[in-house]
PDB file of C-alpha atoms in Angstrom:
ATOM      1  CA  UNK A   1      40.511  -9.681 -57.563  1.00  0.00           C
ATOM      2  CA  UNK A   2      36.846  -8.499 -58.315  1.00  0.00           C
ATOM      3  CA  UNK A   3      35.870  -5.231 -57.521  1.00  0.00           C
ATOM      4  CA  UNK A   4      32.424  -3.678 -57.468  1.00  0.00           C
ATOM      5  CA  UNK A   5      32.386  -0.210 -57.586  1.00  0.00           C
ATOM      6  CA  UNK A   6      28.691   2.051 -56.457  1.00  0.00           C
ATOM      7  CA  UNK A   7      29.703   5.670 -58.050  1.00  0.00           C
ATOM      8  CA  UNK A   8      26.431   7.604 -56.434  1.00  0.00           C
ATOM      9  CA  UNK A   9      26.475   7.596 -52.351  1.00  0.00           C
ATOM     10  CA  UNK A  10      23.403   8.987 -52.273  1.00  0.00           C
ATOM     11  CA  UNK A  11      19.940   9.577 -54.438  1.00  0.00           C
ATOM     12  CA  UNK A  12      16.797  10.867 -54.242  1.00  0.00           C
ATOM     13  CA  UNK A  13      13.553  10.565 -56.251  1.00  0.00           C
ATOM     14  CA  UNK A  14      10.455  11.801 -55.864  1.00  0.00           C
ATOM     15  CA  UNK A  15       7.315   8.974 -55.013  1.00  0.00           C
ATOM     16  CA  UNK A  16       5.813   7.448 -57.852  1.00  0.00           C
ATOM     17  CA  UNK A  17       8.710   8.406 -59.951  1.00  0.00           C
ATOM     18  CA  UNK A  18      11.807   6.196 -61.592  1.00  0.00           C
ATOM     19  CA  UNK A  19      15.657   6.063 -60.374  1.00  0.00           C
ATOM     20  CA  UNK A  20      18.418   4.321 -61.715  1.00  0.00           C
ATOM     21  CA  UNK A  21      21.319   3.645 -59.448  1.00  0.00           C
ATOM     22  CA  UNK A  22      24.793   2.331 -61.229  1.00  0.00           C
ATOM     23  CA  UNK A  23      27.123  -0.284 -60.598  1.00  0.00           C
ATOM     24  CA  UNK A  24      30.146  -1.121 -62.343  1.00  0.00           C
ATOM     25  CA  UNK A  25      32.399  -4.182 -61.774  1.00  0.00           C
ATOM     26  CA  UNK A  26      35.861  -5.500 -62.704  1.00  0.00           C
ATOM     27  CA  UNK A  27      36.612  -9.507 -63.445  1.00  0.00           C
ATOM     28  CA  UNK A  28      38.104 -11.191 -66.023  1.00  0.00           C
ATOM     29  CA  UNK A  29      35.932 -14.191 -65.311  1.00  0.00           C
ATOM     30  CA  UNK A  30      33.089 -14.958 -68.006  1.00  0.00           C
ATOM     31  CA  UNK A  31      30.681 -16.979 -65.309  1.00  0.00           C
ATOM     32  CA  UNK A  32      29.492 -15.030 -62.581  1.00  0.00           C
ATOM     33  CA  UNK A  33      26.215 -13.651 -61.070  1.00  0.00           C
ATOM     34  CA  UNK A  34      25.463 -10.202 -60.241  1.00  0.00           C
ATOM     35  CA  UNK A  35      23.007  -8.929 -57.293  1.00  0.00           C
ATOM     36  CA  UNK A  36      21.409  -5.800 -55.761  1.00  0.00           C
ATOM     37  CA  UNK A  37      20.382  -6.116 -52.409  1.00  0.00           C
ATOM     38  CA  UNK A  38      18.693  -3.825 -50.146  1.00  0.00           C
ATOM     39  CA  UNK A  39      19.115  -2.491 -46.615  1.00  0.00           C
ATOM     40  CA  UNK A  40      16.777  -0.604 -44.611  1.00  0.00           C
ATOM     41  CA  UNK A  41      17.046   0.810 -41.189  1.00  0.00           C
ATOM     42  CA  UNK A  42      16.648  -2.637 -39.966  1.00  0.00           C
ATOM     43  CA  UNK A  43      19.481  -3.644 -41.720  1.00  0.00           C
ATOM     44  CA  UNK A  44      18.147  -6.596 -42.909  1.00  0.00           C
ATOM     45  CA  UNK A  45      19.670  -7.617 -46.038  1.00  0.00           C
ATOM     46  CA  UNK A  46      17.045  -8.516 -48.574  1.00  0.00           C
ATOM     47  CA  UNK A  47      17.544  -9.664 -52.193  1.00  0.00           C
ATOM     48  CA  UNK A  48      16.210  -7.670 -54.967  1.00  0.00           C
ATOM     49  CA  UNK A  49      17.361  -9.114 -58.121  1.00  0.00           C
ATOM     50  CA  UNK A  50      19.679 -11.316 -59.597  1.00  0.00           C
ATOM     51  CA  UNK A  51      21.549 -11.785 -63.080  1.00  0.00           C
ATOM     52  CA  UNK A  52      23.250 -14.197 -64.541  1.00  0.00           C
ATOM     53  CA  UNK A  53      25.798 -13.202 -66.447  1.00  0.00           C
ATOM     54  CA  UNK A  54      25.334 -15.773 -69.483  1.00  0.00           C
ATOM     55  CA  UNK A  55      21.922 -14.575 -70.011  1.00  0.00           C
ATOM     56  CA  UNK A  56      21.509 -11.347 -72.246  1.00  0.00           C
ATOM     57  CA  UNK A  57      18.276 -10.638 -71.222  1.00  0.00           C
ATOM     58  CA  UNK A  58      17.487  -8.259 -68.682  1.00  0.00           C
ATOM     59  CA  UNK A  59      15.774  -9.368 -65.293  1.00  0.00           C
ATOM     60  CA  UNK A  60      13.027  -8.108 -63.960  1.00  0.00           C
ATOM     61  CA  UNK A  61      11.162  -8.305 -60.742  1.00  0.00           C
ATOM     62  CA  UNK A  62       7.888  -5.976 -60.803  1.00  0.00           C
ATOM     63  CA  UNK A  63       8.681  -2.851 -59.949  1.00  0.00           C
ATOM     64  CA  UNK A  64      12.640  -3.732 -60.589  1.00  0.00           C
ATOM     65  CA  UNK A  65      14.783  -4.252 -63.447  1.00  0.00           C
ATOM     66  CA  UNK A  66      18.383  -4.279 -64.300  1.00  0.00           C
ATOM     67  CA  UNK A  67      19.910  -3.007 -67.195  1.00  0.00           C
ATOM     68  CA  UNK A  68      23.000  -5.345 -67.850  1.00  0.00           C
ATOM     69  CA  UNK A  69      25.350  -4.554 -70.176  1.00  0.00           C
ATOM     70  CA  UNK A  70      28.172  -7.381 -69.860  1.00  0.00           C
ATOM     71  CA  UNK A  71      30.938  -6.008 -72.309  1.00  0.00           C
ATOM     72  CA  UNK A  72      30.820  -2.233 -70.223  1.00  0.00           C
ATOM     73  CA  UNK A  73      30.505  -4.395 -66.571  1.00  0.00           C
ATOM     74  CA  UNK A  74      28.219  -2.305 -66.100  1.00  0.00           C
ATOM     75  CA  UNK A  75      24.496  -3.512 -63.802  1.00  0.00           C
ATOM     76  CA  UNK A  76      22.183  -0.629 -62.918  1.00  0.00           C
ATOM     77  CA  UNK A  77      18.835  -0.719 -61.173  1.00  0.00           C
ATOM     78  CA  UNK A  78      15.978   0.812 -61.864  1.00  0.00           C
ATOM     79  CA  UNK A  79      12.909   0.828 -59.568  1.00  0.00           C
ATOM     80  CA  UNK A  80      10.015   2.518 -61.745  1.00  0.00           C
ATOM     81  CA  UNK A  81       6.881   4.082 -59.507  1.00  0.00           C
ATOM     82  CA  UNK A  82       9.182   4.545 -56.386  1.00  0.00           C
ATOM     83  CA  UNK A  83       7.682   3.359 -53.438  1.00  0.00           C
ATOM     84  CA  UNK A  84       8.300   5.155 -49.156  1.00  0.00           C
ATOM     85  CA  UNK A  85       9.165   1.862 -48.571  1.00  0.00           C
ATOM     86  CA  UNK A  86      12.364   1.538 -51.413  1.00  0.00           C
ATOM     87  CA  UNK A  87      14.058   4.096 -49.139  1.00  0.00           C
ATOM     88  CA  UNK A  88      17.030   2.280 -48.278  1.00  0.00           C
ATOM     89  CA  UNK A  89      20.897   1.398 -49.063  1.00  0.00           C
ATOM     90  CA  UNK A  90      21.196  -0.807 -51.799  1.00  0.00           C
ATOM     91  CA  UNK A  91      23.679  -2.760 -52.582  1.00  0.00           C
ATOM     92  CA  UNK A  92      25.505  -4.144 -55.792  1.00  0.00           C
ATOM     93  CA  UNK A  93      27.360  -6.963 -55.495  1.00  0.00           C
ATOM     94  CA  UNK A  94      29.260  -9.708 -57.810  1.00  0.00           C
ATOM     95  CA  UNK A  95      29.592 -13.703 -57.411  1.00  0.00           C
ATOM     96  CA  UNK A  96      31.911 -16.252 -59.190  1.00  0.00           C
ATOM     97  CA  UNK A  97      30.304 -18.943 -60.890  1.00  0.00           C
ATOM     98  CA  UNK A  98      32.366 -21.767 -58.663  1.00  0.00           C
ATOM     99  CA  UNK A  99      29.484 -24.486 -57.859  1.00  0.00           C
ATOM    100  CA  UNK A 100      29.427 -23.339 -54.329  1.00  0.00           C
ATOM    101  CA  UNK A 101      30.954 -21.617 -51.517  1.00  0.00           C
ATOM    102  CA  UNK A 102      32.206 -18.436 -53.829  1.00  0.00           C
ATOM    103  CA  UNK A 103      32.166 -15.305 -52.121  1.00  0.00           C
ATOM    104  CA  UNK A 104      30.063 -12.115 -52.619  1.00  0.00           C
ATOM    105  CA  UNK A 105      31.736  -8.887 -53.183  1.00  0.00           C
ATOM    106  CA  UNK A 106      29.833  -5.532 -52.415  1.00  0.00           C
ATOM    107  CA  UNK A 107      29.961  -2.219 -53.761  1.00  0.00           C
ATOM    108  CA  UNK A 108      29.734   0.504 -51.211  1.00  0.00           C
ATOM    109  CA  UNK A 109      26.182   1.028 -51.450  1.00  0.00           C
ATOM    110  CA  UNK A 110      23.713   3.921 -52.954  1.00  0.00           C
ATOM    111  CA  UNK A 111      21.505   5.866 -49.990  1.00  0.00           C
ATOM    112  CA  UNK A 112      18.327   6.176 -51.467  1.00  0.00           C
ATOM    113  CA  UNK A 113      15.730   8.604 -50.140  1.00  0.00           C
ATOM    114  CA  UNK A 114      12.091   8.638 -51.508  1.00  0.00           C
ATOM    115  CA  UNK A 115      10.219  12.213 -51.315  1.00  0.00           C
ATOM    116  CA  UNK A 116       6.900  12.144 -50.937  1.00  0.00           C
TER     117      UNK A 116
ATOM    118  CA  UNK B   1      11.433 -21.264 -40.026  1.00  0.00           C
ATOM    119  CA  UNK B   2      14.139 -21.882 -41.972  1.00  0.00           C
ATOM    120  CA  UNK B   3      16.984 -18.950 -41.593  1.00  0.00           C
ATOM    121  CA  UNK B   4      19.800 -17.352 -39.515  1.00  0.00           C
ATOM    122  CA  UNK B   5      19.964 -16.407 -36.375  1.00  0.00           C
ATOM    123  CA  UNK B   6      22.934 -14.083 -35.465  1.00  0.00           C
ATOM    124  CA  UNK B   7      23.060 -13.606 -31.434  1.00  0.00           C
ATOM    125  CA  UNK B   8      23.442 -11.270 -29.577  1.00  0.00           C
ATOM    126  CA  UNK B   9      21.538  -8.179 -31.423  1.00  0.00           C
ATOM    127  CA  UNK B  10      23.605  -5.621 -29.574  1.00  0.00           C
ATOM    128  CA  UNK B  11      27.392  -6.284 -27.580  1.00  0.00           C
ATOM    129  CA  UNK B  12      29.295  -4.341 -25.589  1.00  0.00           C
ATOM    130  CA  UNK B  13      32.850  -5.037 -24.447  1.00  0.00           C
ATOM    131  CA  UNK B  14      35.821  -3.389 -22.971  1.00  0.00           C
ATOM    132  CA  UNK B  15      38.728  -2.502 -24.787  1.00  0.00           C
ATOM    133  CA  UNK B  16      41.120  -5.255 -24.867  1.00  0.00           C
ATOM    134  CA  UNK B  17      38.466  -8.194 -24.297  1.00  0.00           C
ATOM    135  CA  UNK B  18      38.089 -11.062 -26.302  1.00  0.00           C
ATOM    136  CA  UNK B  19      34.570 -11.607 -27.779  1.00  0.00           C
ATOM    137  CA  UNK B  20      32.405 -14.310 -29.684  1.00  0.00           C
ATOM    138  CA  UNK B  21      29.598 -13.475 -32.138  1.00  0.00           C
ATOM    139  CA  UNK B  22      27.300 -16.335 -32.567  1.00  0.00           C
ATOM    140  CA  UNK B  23      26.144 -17.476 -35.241  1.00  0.00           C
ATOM    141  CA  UNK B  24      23.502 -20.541 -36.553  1.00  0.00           C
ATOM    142  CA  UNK B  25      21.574 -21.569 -39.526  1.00  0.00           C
ATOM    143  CA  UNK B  26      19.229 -24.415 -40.099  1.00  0.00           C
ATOM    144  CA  UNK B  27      18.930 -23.847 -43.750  1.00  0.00           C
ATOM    145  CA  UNK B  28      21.468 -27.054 -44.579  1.00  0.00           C
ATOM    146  CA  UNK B  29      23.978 -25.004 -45.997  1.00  0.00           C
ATOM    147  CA  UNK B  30      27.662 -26.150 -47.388  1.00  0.00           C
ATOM    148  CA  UNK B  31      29.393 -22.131 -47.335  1.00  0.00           C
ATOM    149  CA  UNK B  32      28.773 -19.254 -43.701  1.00  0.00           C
ATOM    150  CA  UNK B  33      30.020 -15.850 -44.549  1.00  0.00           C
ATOM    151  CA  UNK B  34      30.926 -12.977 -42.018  1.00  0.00           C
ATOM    152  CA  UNK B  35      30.662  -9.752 -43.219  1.00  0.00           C
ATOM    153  CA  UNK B  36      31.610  -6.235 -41.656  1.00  0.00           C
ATOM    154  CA  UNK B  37      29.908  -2.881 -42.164  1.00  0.00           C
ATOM    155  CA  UNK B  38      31.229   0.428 -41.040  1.00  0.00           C
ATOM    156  CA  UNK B  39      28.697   3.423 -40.923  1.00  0.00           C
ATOM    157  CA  UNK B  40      28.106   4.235 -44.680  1.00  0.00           C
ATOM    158  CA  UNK B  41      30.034   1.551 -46.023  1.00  0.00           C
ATOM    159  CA  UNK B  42      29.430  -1.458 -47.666  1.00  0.00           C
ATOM    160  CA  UNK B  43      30.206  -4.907 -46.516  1.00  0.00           C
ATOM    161  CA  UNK B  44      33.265  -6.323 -46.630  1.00  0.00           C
ATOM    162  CA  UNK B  45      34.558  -9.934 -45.968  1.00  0.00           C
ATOM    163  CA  UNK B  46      36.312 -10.992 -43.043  1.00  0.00           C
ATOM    164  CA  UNK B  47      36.125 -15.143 -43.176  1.00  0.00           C
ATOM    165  CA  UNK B  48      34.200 -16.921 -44.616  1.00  0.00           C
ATOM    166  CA  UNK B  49      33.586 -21.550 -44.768  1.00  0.00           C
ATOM    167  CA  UNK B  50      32.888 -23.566 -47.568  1.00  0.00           C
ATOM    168  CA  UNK B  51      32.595 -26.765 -45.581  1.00  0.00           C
ATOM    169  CA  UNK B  52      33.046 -27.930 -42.150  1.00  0.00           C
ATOM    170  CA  UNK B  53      36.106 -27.697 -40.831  1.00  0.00           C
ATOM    171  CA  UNK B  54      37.735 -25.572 -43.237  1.00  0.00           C
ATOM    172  CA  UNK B  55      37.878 -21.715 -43.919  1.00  0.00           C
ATOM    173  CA  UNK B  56      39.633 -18.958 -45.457  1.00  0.00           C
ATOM    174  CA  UNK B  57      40.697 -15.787 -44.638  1.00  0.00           C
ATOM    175  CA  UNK B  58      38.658 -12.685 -46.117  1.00  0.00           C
ATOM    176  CA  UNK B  59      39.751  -9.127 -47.638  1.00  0.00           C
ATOM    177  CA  UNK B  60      39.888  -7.987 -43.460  1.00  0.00           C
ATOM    178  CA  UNK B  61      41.039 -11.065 -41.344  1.00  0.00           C
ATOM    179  CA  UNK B  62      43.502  -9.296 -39.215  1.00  0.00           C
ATOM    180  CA  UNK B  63      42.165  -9.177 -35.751  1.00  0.00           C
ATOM    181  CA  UNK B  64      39.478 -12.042 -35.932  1.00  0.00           C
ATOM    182  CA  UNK B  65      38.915 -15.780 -36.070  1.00  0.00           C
ATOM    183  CA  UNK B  66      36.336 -18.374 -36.981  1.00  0.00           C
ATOM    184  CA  UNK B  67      35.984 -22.228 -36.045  1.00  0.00           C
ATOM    185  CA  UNK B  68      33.188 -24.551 -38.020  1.00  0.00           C
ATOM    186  CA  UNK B  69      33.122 -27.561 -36.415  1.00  0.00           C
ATOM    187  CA  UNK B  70      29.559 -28.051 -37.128  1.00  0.00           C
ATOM    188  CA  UNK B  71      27.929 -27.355 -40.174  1.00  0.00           C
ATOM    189  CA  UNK B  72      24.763 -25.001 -38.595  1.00  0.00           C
ATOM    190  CA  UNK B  73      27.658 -22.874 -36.770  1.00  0.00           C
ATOM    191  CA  UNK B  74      30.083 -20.479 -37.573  1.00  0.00           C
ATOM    192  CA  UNK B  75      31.133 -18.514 -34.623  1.00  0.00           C
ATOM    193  CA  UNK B  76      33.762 -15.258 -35.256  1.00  0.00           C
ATOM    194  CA  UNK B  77      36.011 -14.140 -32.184  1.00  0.00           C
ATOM    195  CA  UNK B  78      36.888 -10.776 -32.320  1.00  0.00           C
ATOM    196  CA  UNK B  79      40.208 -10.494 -30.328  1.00  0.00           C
ATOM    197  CA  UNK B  80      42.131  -7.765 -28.662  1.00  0.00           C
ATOM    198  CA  UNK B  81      44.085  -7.636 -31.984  1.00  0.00           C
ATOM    199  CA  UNK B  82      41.543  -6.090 -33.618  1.00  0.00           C
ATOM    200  CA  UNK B  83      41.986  -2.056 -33.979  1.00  0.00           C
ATOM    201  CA  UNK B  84      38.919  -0.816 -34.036  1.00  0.00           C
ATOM    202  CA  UNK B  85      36.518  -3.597 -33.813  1.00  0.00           C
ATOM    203  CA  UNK B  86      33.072  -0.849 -32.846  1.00  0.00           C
ATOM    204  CA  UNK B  87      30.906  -2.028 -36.304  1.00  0.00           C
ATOM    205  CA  UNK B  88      28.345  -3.838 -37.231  1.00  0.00           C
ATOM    206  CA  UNK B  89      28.531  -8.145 -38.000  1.00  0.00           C
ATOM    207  CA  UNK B  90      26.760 -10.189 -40.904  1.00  0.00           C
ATOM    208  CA  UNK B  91      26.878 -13.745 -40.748  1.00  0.00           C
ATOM    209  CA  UNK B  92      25.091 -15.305 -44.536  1.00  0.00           C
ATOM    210  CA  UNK B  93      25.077 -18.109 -45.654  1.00  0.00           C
ATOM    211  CA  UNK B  94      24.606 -20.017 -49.161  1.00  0.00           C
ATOM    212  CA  UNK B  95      25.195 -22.551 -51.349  1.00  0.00           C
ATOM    213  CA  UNK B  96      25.176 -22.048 -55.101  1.00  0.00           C
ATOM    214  CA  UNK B  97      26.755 -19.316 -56.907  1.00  0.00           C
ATOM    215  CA  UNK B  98      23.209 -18.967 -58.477  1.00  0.00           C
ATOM    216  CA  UNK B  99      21.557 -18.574 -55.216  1.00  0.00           C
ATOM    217  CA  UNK B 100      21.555 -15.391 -53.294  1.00  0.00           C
ATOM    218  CA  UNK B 101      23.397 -15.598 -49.600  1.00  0.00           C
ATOM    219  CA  UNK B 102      20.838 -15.577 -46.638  1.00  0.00           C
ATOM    220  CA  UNK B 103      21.842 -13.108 -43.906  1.00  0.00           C
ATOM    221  CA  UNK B 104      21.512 -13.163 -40.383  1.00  0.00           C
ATOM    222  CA  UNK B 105      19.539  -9.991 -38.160  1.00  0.00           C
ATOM    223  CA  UNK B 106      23.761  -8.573 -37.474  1.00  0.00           C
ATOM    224  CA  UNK B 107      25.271  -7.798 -34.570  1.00  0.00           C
ATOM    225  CA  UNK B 108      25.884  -4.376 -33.425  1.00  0.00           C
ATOM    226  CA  UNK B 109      29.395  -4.800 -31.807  1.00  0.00           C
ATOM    227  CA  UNK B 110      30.682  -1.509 -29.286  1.00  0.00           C
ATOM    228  CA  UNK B 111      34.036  -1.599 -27.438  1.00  0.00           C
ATOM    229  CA  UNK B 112      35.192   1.300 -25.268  1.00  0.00           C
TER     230      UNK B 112
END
């Protein structure tokens, strides 16, 4: 089974600043996609980026990137010039490449707190 | 709008009642997903449909059930089997492995 493992419960940067939060994952499979997600107090789940695992290069989404390193299953985040509004739970999380209908798995999720 | 809609927000139930979380999307979608979240916890997988009429069991079944007899609904019952069934509900759905799952506003589920 797939695992997806979030070693930091909790981080803090200050605003205008950059934080990496980690992510690891276990598969054997070679097709898969990897997400983070966010959750703020609303707990609304919104996407923040998305890899696929095929591609070597590193996606990016403004203020977001991953770095991806697929033979260390390892998928950080980094959100350069932190934002009050990044403060949230984030959320790693791994997909099988199946057509459709494959399941997400979810770390446990990184509490990140922005300091003004 | 296209999305989820997860109803209701909030639920409260006595210990030992049966309950229904509802949940609709009219995004076309083949697979619905419910997901459970403890306080400081991530979410973890408790059924989950890849087409009408057919489901499997996620990593925490025990305790709840599903039924998708139509494709825009994927209702979860939370029984009396359930231990300690006080959390918060996801319902997403999605299609693609490429695609990110859409979620639903949750459910705040409290039994006493």
């Amino acid at each position: 089974a797939q695992t997806v493992t979030q070693s930091q419960p909790e981080m803090s940067v200050q605003e205008a600043e950059t934080v990496t939060l980690s992510c690891t994952y276990d598969t054997s499979e070679s097709d898969y996609y990897l997400f983070w997600y966010k959750q703020p107090p609303s707990r609304q789940m919104i996407l923040v980026i998305r890899q696929e695992a095929y591609k070597q290069q590193n996606a990016t989404e403004n203020r977001f990137s991953v770095n991806f390193q697929k033979a260390a299953k390892s998928f950080s985040l980094k959100i350069s010039d932190s934002q009050l509004g990044d403060a949230a739970m984030y959320f790693c999380a791994y997909r099988r490449g199946e057509t459709s209908g494959s399941r997400l798995t979810f770390g446990e999720g990184t509490q990140l707190t922005v300091n003004p | 709008d296209g999305g989820i809609t997860q109803s209701p927000k909030y639920l409260f139930r006595k210990e030992g009642q049966n309950v229904t979380l509802s949940c609709e999307q009219n995004l076309n979608h083949d697979a619905m997903y419910w997901y459970r979240q403890d306080p400081g916890q991530g979410l973890r997988l408790i059924y989950y449909s890849q087409i009408v009429n057919d489901f499997q069991k996620g990593d925490i079944a025990e305790g709840y059930s599903v039924s998708r007899e139509k494709k825009e609904s994927f209702p979860l019952t939370v029984t009396s089997a359930q231990k300690n069934p006080t959390a918060f509900y996801l319902c997403a759905a999605g299609d693609r492995a490429y695609s990110p799952l859409h979620f639903g506003n949750g459910t705040r589920l409290t039994v006493t």
